[in-house]
Amino acid sequence: NKRRIVFPDNGRRWKDWKQASMFYTGNRIKTTKYTWFTFLPKNLFEQFHRLGNLYFFFLLVLNWFPQIEVFHREITMLPLIVVLLASMIKDAFEDYRKYQFDKMINSSKTRVYDR
């Protein structure tokens, strides 16, 4: 059972602080959802939880069967691709703004209480 030890910034217990800080992460704020590597899979996962996107995907799959084909395959893909791209661009822009705000907050000056 490990406990976190918080020391004021007075330099008295540097050895104890260094030992305790190896087990815990910092106190940085992170409100972003995505990283460079997880953006596409996470975003597609979220997009296909929406009923409208699932409907267009279902139509796309049905249109690949020659017996059921109503429109050309490319025309059926167009609405889904447009909606997915627009949502991805919006989510990427919002997440980048969150990243910039987190960076500004994390680099701001703070006061440390020391008796």
Tab-separated table of C-alpha atoms in Angstrom:
chain	number	residue	atom	x	y	z
A	1	ASN	CA	0.000	0.000	0.000
A	2	LYS	CA	1.882	3.055	-1.264
A	3	ARG	CA	1.001	6.579	-0.295
A	4	ARG	CA	1.864	9.763	-2.066
A	5	ILE	CA	4.027	12.199	-0.126
A	6	VAL	CA	3.825	15.877	-1.040
A	7	PHE	CA	6.674	18.121	0.056
A	8	PRO	CA	6.798	21.923	-0.140
A	9	ASP	CA	9.502	23.331	-2.367
A	10	ASN	CA	11.982	24.195	0.367
A	11	GLY	CA	14.792	21.793	-0.518
A	12	ARG	CA	14.925	20.090	2.899
A	13	ARG	CA	13.881	16.569	1.866
A	14	TRP	CA	15.212	16.277	-1.664
A	15	LYS	CA	16.141	12.624	-1.255
A	16	ASP	CA	12.660	11.642	-0.004
A	17	TRP	CA	10.986	13.656	-2.753
A	18	LYS	CA	13.075	12.077	-5.470
A	19	GLN	CA	12.271	8.586	-4.185
A	20	ALA	CA	8.530	9.304	-3.913
A	21	SER	CA	8.295	11.027	-7.310
A	22	MET	CA	9.478	7.919	-9.156
A	23	PHE	CA	6.182	6.139	-8.386
A	24	TYR	CA	3.763	8.937	-9.325
A	25	THR	CA	3.157	11.080	-12.362
A	26	GLY	CA	3.246	14.835	-12.285
A	27	ASN	CA	0.336	17.131	-11.708
A	28	ARG	CA	-0.005	18.301	-15.302
A	29	ILE	CA	-3.464	19.004	-16.655
A	30	LYS	CA	-4.485	16.969	-19.696
A	31	THR	CA	-7.973	17.403	-21.130
A	32	THR	CA	-7.309	16.176	-24.667
A	33	LYS	CA	-8.917	12.968	-25.932
A	34	TYR	CA	-6.495	12.034	-28.671
A	35	THR	CA	-2.815	11.632	-29.462
A	36	TRP	CA	-1.255	11.464	-32.918
A	37	PHE	CA	-1.467	7.682	-32.892
A	38	THR	CA	-4.940	7.258	-31.404
A	39	PHE	CA	-6.820	9.964	-33.314
A	40	LEU	CA	-8.065	7.892	-36.247
A	41	PRO	CA	-9.144	4.729	-34.396
A	42	LYS	CA	-10.717	6.551	-31.444
A	43	ASN	CA	-12.480	9.066	-33.648
A	44	LEU	CA	-13.886	6.413	-35.978
A	45	PHE	CA	-15.037	4.433	-32.953
A	46	GLU	CA	-16.892	7.481	-31.636
A	47	GLN	CA	-18.314	8.353	-35.059
A	48	PHE	CA	-19.861	4.934	-35.552
A	49	HIS	CA	-21.642	5.144	-32.216
A	50	ARG	CA	-23.930	7.702	-33.839
A	51	LEU	CA	-27.078	6.260	-35.352
A	52	GLY	CA	-26.945	8.386	-38.526
A	53	ASN	CA	-23.447	7.231	-39.395
A	54	LEU	CA	-24.413	3.612	-38.807
A	55	TYR	CA	-27.402	4.050	-41.120
A	56	PHE	CA	-25.240	5.390	-43.962
A	57	PHE	CA	-22.700	2.626	-43.363
A	58	PHE	CA	-25.488	0.035	-43.524
A	59	LEU	CA	-26.651	1.500	-46.860
A	60	LEU	CA	-23.085	1.400	-48.109
A	61	VAL	CA	-22.725	-2.281	-47.210
A	62	LEU	CA	-26.074	-3.157	-48.797
A	63	ASN	CA	-25.117	-1.368	-51.999
A	64	TRP	CA	-22.117	-3.682	-52.491
A	65	PHE	CA	-24.488	-6.597	-53.166
A	66	PRO	CA	-25.512	-6.633	-56.862
A	67	GLN	CA	-29.041	-7.866	-56.077
A	68	ILE	CA	-29.800	-4.916	-53.796
A	69	GLU	CA	-27.732	-2.183	-55.505
A	70	VAL	CA	-29.818	0.964	-56.020
A	71	PHE	CA	-27.179	3.646	-56.614
A	72	HIS	CA	-23.621	3.497	-57.780
A	73	ARG	CA	-21.292	2.415	-55.008
A	74	GLU	CA	-19.307	5.652	-55.115
A	75	ILE	CA	-22.437	7.799	-54.735
A	76	THR	CA	-23.492	5.847	-51.661
A	77	MET	CA	-20.082	6.362	-50.027
A	78	LEU	CA	-20.096	10.122	-50.578
A	79	PRO	CA	-22.477	11.229	-47.744
A	80	LEU	CA	-20.739	9.018	-45.185
A	81	ILE	CA	-17.271	10.216	-46.180
A	82	VAL	CA	-18.311	13.880	-46.115
A	83	VAL	CA	-19.909	13.583	-42.676
A	84	LEU	CA	-16.968	11.609	-41.243
A	85	LEU	CA	-14.375	14.047	-42.620
A	86	ALA	CA	-16.265	17.107	-41.368
A	87	SER	CA	-16.607	15.571	-37.899
A	88	MET	CA	-12.946	14.534	-37.843
A	89	ILE	CA	-11.783	18.025	-38.790
A	90	LYS	CA	-14.008	19.565	-36.108
A	91	ASP	CA	-12.804	17.102	-33.442
A	92	ALA	CA	-9.161	17.594	-34.405
A	93	PHE	CA	-9.522	21.387	-34.195
A	94	GLU	CA	-11.250	21.215	-30.801
A	95	ASP	CA	-8.664	18.794	-29.422
A	96	TYR	CA	-5.808	20.993	-30.655
A	97	ARG	CA	-7.352	24.005	-28.906
A	98	LYS	CA	-7.609	21.949	-25.704
A	99	TYR	CA	-3.945	20.977	-26.103
A	100	GLN	CA	-2.926	24.640	-26.459
A	101	PHE	CA	-4.952	25.629	-23.411
A	102	ASP	CA	-3.470	22.766	-21.357
A	103	LYS	CA	0.005	23.835	-22.420
A	104	MET	CA	-0.696	27.423	-21.339
A	105	ILE	CA	-2.073	26.306	-17.949
A	106	ASN	CA	0.784	23.866	-17.325
A	107	SER	CA	3.440	26.490	-18.068
A	108	SER	CA	1.891	29.202	-15.870
A	109	LYS	CA	3.556	30.271	-12.664
A	110	THR	CA	2.260	28.957	-9.369
A	111	ARG	CA	2.856	29.754	-5.756
A	112	VAL	CA	4.172	27.070	-3.419
A	113	TYR	CA	3.178	27.253	0.189
A	114	ASP	CA	6.118	27.087	2.567
A	115	ARG	CA	5.729	27.775	6.241
